[in-house]
Amino acid sequence: MSERKVLNKYYPPDFDPAKIPRLRLGKSRQIKVRLVSPFAMRCATCGQWIGKGTKFNARKELVESESFHSIPIHRFYIRCQRCAAEITFKTDPENNNYVAEHGAQRNFEPWREQHAINEQIKEEREEEESNPMLKLESRTEQSRREMEVMDALDEVRVLNARGERMGDEVVKAVRARAEREKRTREEEEEEEDEEEARRVFGSGRIKRVCEDEVVMAREVEPRVKVKSSAVERALRGVKAIKKEPVVSEPVPESSLGGMLAAYGSDSDDSD
């Protein structure tokens, strides 16, 4: 049984490897690769969002006219998932990142802005170090800012010291003044309410009744009613007694004689 995989190949005796033509490939040729999107982007044609890490079948080529310190730059071609529009982006060795070139717009990333600001500050410092006049101007500006900050701090210290010197008397006076103003405001509001009531109900004098008086009146009313009703009932009973005549019922003799006889018989038996 023959082997599944052939390890040795047959070379005829007249085989000449120099006669085999070589395949010459150009430098600008494109290679099919499988990649993931290096950043989140949005398609400029249909507006489809493409997240970071989405897999694509792409074409890769070398950018001949661009390089960074002898580091080659590559360009990648992908297609949108919805509209199949072509999107291109390329490498950025200078910033260790990728750059959206055509067909899509990269999403905003705040850390990239911070990195750009840091790079700008670094460039300005390098320029100051190389230029003595610019360095002198920056030092003068920094000294002026420090003086302004010190003046502001002195003002804050003075205000704090003034506040500490204020004793309890000043605080009490302020509180008393606030209470007087509040009381005056309440009196003015009461006068306005009374004036409005006079205008609505007439020119008669209006008597203010407190809640305590109303409660006491409600508690006293039922007691007074009970007392008056009890007195009335008593008076009615007295009148009825005066009107009825007094009649004395006669005592029957038979019954009286029988009682005396019984009493005498009892006394005799006991003797």
XYZ file of C-alpha atoms in Angstrom:
271
model
C 0.000 0.000 0.000
C 1.451 3.326 -1.024
C 1.940 6.175 1.380
C -0.624 8.889 1.593
C 1.957 11.679 1.404
C 4.737 11.584 -1.169
C 8.043 12.644 0.375
C 10.300 12.043 -2.634
C 9.753 13.453 -6.091
C 11.001 12.089 -9.386
C 13.462 14.253 -11.333
C 14.170 13.116 -14.889
C 17.831 12.786 -15.973
C 17.540 15.701 -18.396
C 16.130 18.093 -15.758
C 17.795 21.558 -15.810
C 16.550 24.024 -13.137
C 18.121 26.965 -15.030
C 15.567 26.516 -17.802
C 12.642 27.181 -15.406
C 11.385 30.790 -15.956
C 11.333 32.969 -12.858
C 8.204 34.789 -11.813
C 8.991 38.477 -11.549
C 6.561 40.301 -9.278
C 6.335 44.103 -9.154
C 6.871 46.052 -5.976
C 3.453 47.723 -6.219
C 1.510 44.514 -6.426
C -1.387 43.910 -4.014
C -1.601 40.978 -1.608
C -4.795 39.540 -0.211
C -4.736 39.422 3.584
C -7.137 38.847 6.465
C -7.212 41.647 9.043
C -9.328 43.419 11.652
C -10.163 47.118 11.661
C -7.567 48.924 13.814
C -9.980 51.681 14.908
C -13.693 52.520 14.950
C -14.869 54.352 11.847
C -17.984 55.434 9.957
C -18.588 54.871 6.282
C -18.734 58.149 4.351
C -21.128 56.694 1.753
C -23.937 55.070 3.775
C -23.074 56.049 7.361
C -22.532 52.487 8.578
C -20.623 52.237 11.875
C -17.659 49.878 11.785
C -16.380 48.919 15.203
C -12.821 48.292 16.204
C -11.820 44.643 15.720
C -14.229 43.873 12.842
C -12.759 41.230 10.502
C -12.304 41.947 6.803
C -10.777 40.384 3.695
C -8.438 43.154 2.574
C -5.811 43.980 -0.018
C -2.427 45.280 1.065
C 0.083 47.273 -0.967
C 3.274 49.203 -0.351
C 3.233 52.987 -0.607
C 6.308 53.806 -2.662
C 6.295 57.602 -2.301
C 6.053 57.633 1.495
C 8.246 56.344 4.325
C 9.314 57.263 7.838
C 13.013 56.882 8.602
C 13.362 54.008 6.131
C 10.257 52.337 7.590
C 7.849 51.410 4.761
C 4.220 52.497 4.892
C 1.470 50.095 3.829
C -2.008 50.820 2.537
C -5.037 48.569 3.104
C -8.247 48.311 1.067
C -11.493 47.054 2.633
C -15.189 47.298 1.686
C -18.159 48.502 3.738
C -20.402 45.768 5.084
C -23.606 47.502 3.924
C -22.906 49.399 0.691
C -19.636 47.675 -0.373
C -17.933 51.054 -0.807
C -14.142 50.955 -0.810
C -12.384 52.210 2.326
C -8.640 52.762 2.580
C -6.340 53.401 5.523
C -2.589 53.228 5.958
C -0.014 52.789 8.685
C 1.466 55.674 10.682
C 4.848 54.615 12.112
C 5.515 58.097 13.473
C 2.607 57.925 15.936
C 2.511 54.118 16.175
C -1.047 54.130 14.816
C -3.186 54.066 11.640
C -4.625 56.884 9.534
C -8.004 56.836 7.749
C -7.309 57.866 4.157
C -10.436 57.530 2.006
C -14.051 56.356 2.231
C -14.462 56.546 6.028
C -14.122 58.919 8.972
C -12.454 57.907 12.200
C -14.350 58.339 15.465
C -13.247 60.988 17.946
C -10.868 59.691 20.601
C -10.012 62.086 23.470
C -6.734 60.373 24.349
C -5.442 61.126 20.859
C -6.081 64.837 21.466
C -4.216 64.633 24.768
C -1.309 62.949 23.022
C -1.232 65.721 20.406
C -1.235 68.381 23.136
C 1.660 66.669 24.898
C 3.599 66.523 21.663
C 2.971 70.230 21.062
C 4.195 71.108 24.557
C 7.278 68.993 24.012
C 8.048 70.753 20.722
C 7.621 74.172 22.337
C 10.043 73.246 25.107
C 12.612 72.028 22.623
C 12.238 75.256 20.665
C 12.689 77.331 23.831
C 15.817 75.467 24.743
C 17.294 76.102 21.295
C 16.275 79.816 21.213
C 17.628 81.893 24.183
C 15.367 84.917 23.492
C 12.247 82.787 23.464
C 13.414 81.125 26.651
C 13.828 84.546 28.338
C 10.340 85.618 27.257
C 8.788 82.441 28.631
C 10.568 82.944 31.969
C 9.326 86.542 32.170
C 5.755 85.413 31.471
C 6.007 82.703 34.088
C 7.291 85.191 36.684
C 4.398 87.539 35.937
C 1.892 84.737 36.409
C 3.486 83.762 39.712
C 3.234 87.356 40.947
C -0.471 87.475 40.029
C -1.091 84.237 41.885
C 0.733 85.537 44.977
C -1.335 88.755 44.931
C -4.545 86.754 44.757
C -3.416 84.592 47.679
C -2.612 87.702 49.748
C -6.108 89.068 49.131
C -7.643 85.782 50.243
C -5.522 85.791 53.416
C -6.613 89.362 54.239
C -10.278 88.456 53.800
C -9.895 85.385 55.999
C -8.143 87.392 58.731
C -10.885 90.021 58.629
C -13.506 87.318 59.019
C -11.679 85.807 61.997
C -11.557 89.196 63.760
C -15.331 89.433 63.663
C -16.511 88.412 67.136
C -19.750 87.030 68.460
C -21.171 90.508 68.926
C -21.017 91.235 65.225
C -22.631 87.915 64.430
C -25.393 88.558 66.980
C -25.973 92.035 65.594
C -26.325 90.624 62.102
C -28.780 87.985 63.292
C -30.811 90.549 65.240
C -30.979 92.775 62.197
C -32.179 89.868 60.080
C -34.864 89.030 62.656
C -36.045 92.662 62.782
C -36.301 92.784 59.031
C -38.259 89.527 59.032
C -40.636 90.806 61.729
C -41.157 94.075 59.863
C -41.888 92.182 56.677
C -44.474 90.010 58.457
C -46.181 93.072 59.976
C -46.355 94.726 56.562
C -47.915 91.584 55.106
C -50.495 91.474 57.916
C -51.385 95.134 57.332
C -51.786 94.472 53.635
C -54.078 91.509 54.389
C -56.205 93.623 56.754
C -56.478 96.390 54.189
C -57.573 93.904 51.558
C -60.142 92.415 53.950
C -61.538 95.893 54.756
C -61.808 96.654 51.067
C -63.653 93.392 50.361
C -65.956 93.092 53.425
C -66.590 96.775 54.019
C -65.368 99.477 56.348
C -66.441 97.653 59.533
C -63.907 96.716 62.132
C -62.586 93.187 61.805
C -61.736 91.232 64.891
C -58.995 88.631 64.595
C -59.714 85.331 66.320
C -56.864 83.064 67.329
C -56.979 79.336 66.836
C -56.830 78.776 70.602
C -60.012 80.792 71.119
C -61.815 78.793 68.418
C -60.804 75.506 70.023
C -61.896 76.657 73.490
C -65.250 77.811 72.137
C -65.830 74.426 70.480
C -65.054 72.633 73.768
C -67.328 74.862 75.894
C -70.396 74.847 73.584
C -71.613 71.255 74.237
C -71.143 71.629 78.028
C -73.325 74.750 78.133
C -76.029 73.008 76.126
C -76.062 70.039 78.513
C -76.372 72.283 81.572
C -79.248 74.274 80.077
C -81.136 71.146 79.041
C -80.733 69.605 82.540
C -82.049 72.769 84.207
C -85.006 72.852 81.864
C -85.881 69.233 82.625
C -85.664 69.919 86.393
C -87.934 72.943 86.118
C -90.459 70.984 84.104
C -90.561 68.296 86.826
C -91.177 70.897 89.591
C -94.014 72.467 87.633
C -95.637 69.102 87.104
C -95.473 68.324 90.847
C -97.086 71.654 91.753
C -99.944 71.135 89.300
C -100.938 67.605 90.560
C -103.407 67.694 93.641
C -102.526 65.785 96.773
C -105.183 63.095 97.464
C -105.192 61.114 100.797
C -106.501 57.610 100.409
C -108.868 56.417 103.268
C -107.699 53.469 105.305
C -110.310 50.694 105.474
C -111.502 49.906 108.990
C -111.754 46.211 108.431
C -108.191 45.936 107.603
C -107.175 48.108 110.592
C -109.283 46.087 113.024
C -107.926 42.834 111.729
C -104.388 44.032 112.210
C -105.111 45.067 115.849
C -106.757 41.704 116.605
C -103.848 39.804 115.199
C -101.439 41.902 117.209
C -103.391 41.181 120.457
C -103.539 37.455 119.792
C -99.871 37.287 119.251
C -99.168 39.035 122.543
C -101.394 36.617 124.428
C -99.759 33.533 122.998
C -96.363 34.766 123.947
C -97.464 35.332 127.537
